[in-house]
mmCIF file of C-alpha atoms in Angstrom:
data_model
loop_
_atom_site.group_PDB
_atom_site.id
_atom_site.type_symbol
_atom_site.label_atom_id
_atom_site.label_comp_id
_atom_site.label_asym_id
_atom_site.label_seq_id
_atom_site.Cartn_x
_atom_site.Cartn_y
_atom_site.Cartn_z
ATOM 1 C CA GLN A 1 2.666 43.487 20.409
ATOM 2 C CA VAL A 2 1.892 41.114 17.513
ATOM 3 C CA GLN A 3 -0.747 41.924 14.901
ATOM 4 C CA VAL A 4 -1.815 39.626 12.070
ATOM 5 C CA VAL A 5 -3.833 39.850 8.864
ATOM 6 C CA GLU A 6 -5.198 36.695 7.255
ATOM 7 C CA SER A 7 -5.598 36.132 3.526
ATOM 8 C CA GLY A 8 -5.888 33.343 0.970
ATOM 9 C CA GLY A 9 -9.358 32.020 1.617
ATOM 10 C CA GLY A 10 -11.906 31.432 -1.078
ATOM 11 C CA LEU A 11 -14.133 28.903 -2.758
ATOM 12 C CA VAL A 12 -12.584 25.551 -3.616
ATOM 13 C CA GLN A 13 -13.871 22.194 -4.798
ATOM 14 C CA PRO A 14 -13.673 19.156 -2.520
ATOM 15 C CA GLY A 15 -10.229 17.659 -2.841
ATOM 16 C CA GLY A 16 -8.737 21.005 -3.750
ATOM 17 C CA SER A 17 -6.063 23.069 -2.058
ATOM 18 C CA LEU A 18 -5.591 26.515 -0.605
ATOM 19 C CA ARG A 19 -2.695 28.283 1.031
ATOM 20 C CA LEU A 20 -3.607 30.712 3.760
ATOM 21 C CA SER A 21 -1.219 33.472 4.748
ATOM 22 C CA CYS A 22 -0.919 35.275 8.043
ATOM 23 C CA ALA A 23 1.081 38.463 7.733
ATOM 24 C CA ALA A 24 2.381 39.557 11.087
ATOM 25 C CA SER A 25 3.728 42.727 12.567
ATOM 26 C CA GLY A 26 5.368 43.290 15.888
ATOM 27 C CA SER A 27 8.783 43.031 17.393
ATOM 28 C CA ILE A 28 8.309 39.616 18.987
ATOM 29 C CA PHE A 29 7.081 37.693 15.940
ATOM 30 C CA ARG A 30 10.174 35.528 15.687
ATOM 31 C CA ILE A 31 9.668 34.127 19.165
ATOM 32 C CA SER A 32 5.883 34.002 19.148
ATOM 33 C CA THR A 33 3.851 30.840 18.965
ATOM 34 C CA VAL A 34 1.226 31.321 16.246
ATOM 35 C CA GLY A 35 -1.839 29.237 15.615
ATOM 36 C CA TRP A 36 -4.424 28.844 12.914
ATOM 37 C CA TYR A 37 -7.961 28.483 14.229
ATOM 38 C CA ARG A 38 -11.294 28.028 12.546
ATOM 39 C CA GLN A 39 -14.935 28.523 13.347
ATOM 40 C CA ALA A 40 -17.594 26.717 11.353
ATOM 41 C CA PRO A 41 -21.348 27.264 11.559
ATOM 42 C CA GLY A 42 -22.737 25.798 14.743
ATOM 43 C CA LYS A 43 -19.318 25.141 16.246
ATOM 44 C CA GLN A 44 -16.942 26.837 18.617
ATOM 45 C CA ARG A 45 -13.652 28.212 17.428
ATOM 46 C CA GLU A 46 -11.104 25.418 17.367
ATOM 47 C CA LEU A 47 -7.364 25.168 16.957
ATOM 48 C CA VAL A 48 -6.245 23.771 13.608
ATOM 49 C CA ALA A 49 -2.460 23.980 13.824
ATOM 50 C CA ARG A 50 0.207 25.693 15.862
ATOM 51 C CA ILE A 51 3.841 26.582 15.267
ATOM 52 C CA THR A 52 6.344 27.830 17.814
ATOM 53 C CA GLY A 53 9.064 30.366 17.287
ATOM 54 C CA GLY A 54 11.478 27.459 17.072
ATOM 55 C CA GLY A 55 9.449 25.746 14.360
ATOM 56 C CA SER A 56 7.800 22.990 16.363
ATOM 57 C CA THR A 57 4.313 22.170 15.115
ATOM 58 C CA ASN A 58 1.192 20.413 16.223
ATOM 59 C CA TYR A 59 -2.130 19.723 14.533
ATOM 60 C CA ALA A 60 -5.679 18.892 15.409
ATOM 61 C CA ASP A 61 -6.694 15.294 14.875
ATOM 62 C CA PHE A 62 -9.078 16.229 12.079
ATOM 63 C CA VAL A 63 -6.182 17.508 9.967
ATOM 64 C CA GLU A 64 -5.234 13.894 9.261
ATOM 65 C CA GLY A 65 -1.966 14.854 7.600
ATOM 66 C CA ARG A 66 -3.656 17.124 5.062
ATOM 67 C CA PHE A 67 -2.408 20.500 6.293
ATOM 68 C CA THR A 68 1.025 21.960 6.913
ATOM 69 C CA ILE A 69 1.781 25.023 8.998
ATOM 70 C CA SER A 70 5.030 26.853 8.345
ATOM 71 C CA ARG A 71 6.608 30.211 8.946
ATOM 72 C CA ASP A 72 8.999 32.518 7.157
ATOM 73 C CA ASN A 73 10.432 34.856 9.731
ATOM 74 C CA ALA A 74 12.164 36.961 7.077
ATOM 75 C CA LYS A 75 8.718 37.774 5.690
ATOM 76 C CA SER A 76 7.013 37.800 9.097
ATOM 77 C CA THR A 77 4.446 35.409 7.663
ATOM 78 C CA VAL A 78 2.882 32.154 8.820
ATOM 79 C CA TYR A 79 1.253 29.877 6.259
ATOM 80 C CA LEU A 80 -1.279 27.101 6.328
ATOM 81 C CA GLN A 81 -1.120 24.837 3.293
ATOM 82 C CA MET A 82 -4.412 23.000 3.055
ATOM 83 C CA ASN A 83 -4.731 19.994 0.751
ATOM 84 C CA SER A 84 -7.457 17.421 0.172
ATOM 85 C CA LEU A 85 -10.052 19.833 1.460
ATOM 86 C CA LYS A 86 -13.404 18.514 2.594
ATOM 87 C CA PRO A 87 -16.751 20.292 2.865
ATOM 88 C CA GLU A 88 -16.472 20.035 6.642
ATOM 89 C CA ASP A 89 -13.345 22.206 6.457
ATOM 90 C CA SER A 90 -15.541 25.153 5.500
ATOM 91 C CA ALA A 91 -15.105 27.842 8.130
ATOM 92 C CA VAL A 92 -13.688 31.239 8.853
ATOM 93 C CA TYR A 93 -9.991 30.735 9.507
ATOM 94 C CA TYR A 94 -8.104 32.957 11.915
ATOM 95 C CA CYS A 95 -4.483 33.227 12.854
ATOM 96 C CA ASN A 96 -3.317 34.558 16.161
ATOM 97 C CA ALA A 97 -0.331 34.708 18.426
ATOM 98 C CA ASP A 98 -0.785 32.902 21.699
ATOM 99 C CA GLN A 99 -0.413 36.104 23.683
ATOM 100 C CA ILE A 100 -3.284 37.731 21.787
ATOM 101 C CA ALA A 101 -5.499 34.674 21.608
ATOM 102 C CA ALA A 102 -5.216 34.485 25.372
ATOM 103 C CA LEU A 103 -6.912 37.885 25.505
ATOM 104 C CA ASP A 104 -9.685 36.623 23.199
ATOM 105 C CA VAL A 105 -8.862 39.281 20.629
ATOM 106 C CA TRP A 106 -9.391 38.200 17.026
ATOM 107 C CA GLY A 107 -9.204 39.703 13.572
ATOM 108 C CA GLN A 108 -11.616 39.348 10.690
ATOM 109 C CA GLY A 109 -10.265 36.011 9.489
ATOM 110 C CA THR A 110 -10.490 34.621 5.974
ATOM 111 C CA LEU A 111 -13.413 32.562 4.721
ATOM 112 C CA VAL A 112 -12.808 29.098 3.295
ATOM 113 C CA THR A 113 -15.701 27.451 1.497
ATOM 114 C CA VAL A 114 -15.337 23.895 0.205
ATOM 115 C CA SER A 115 -18.237 23.040 -2.054
ATOM 116 C CA SER A 116 -19.072 21.554 -5.428
#
């Protein structure tokens, strides 16, 4: 079982930065693939970035090199560093392990608002 709690969202100006944190619990965290997802008004939930237990990463095309996903297994935490934020990045951001996302079980997420 892997459980996660998201934090780090907030209000930021266009061009600004935020670092989201995903604190995880569970015995299989170190080998779990974890993704950051987001859901904006009028859109379906979409994958933003993913990181495997071995550290391999992939990103959605809209990231355009602006975001970095990383993990610190000693802290059981996955991060999403978000730079050069755009208003269209505004969304509720969720993290989830693949095994849990496959069950369509989600937490509360953390709200990111990019606005002047």
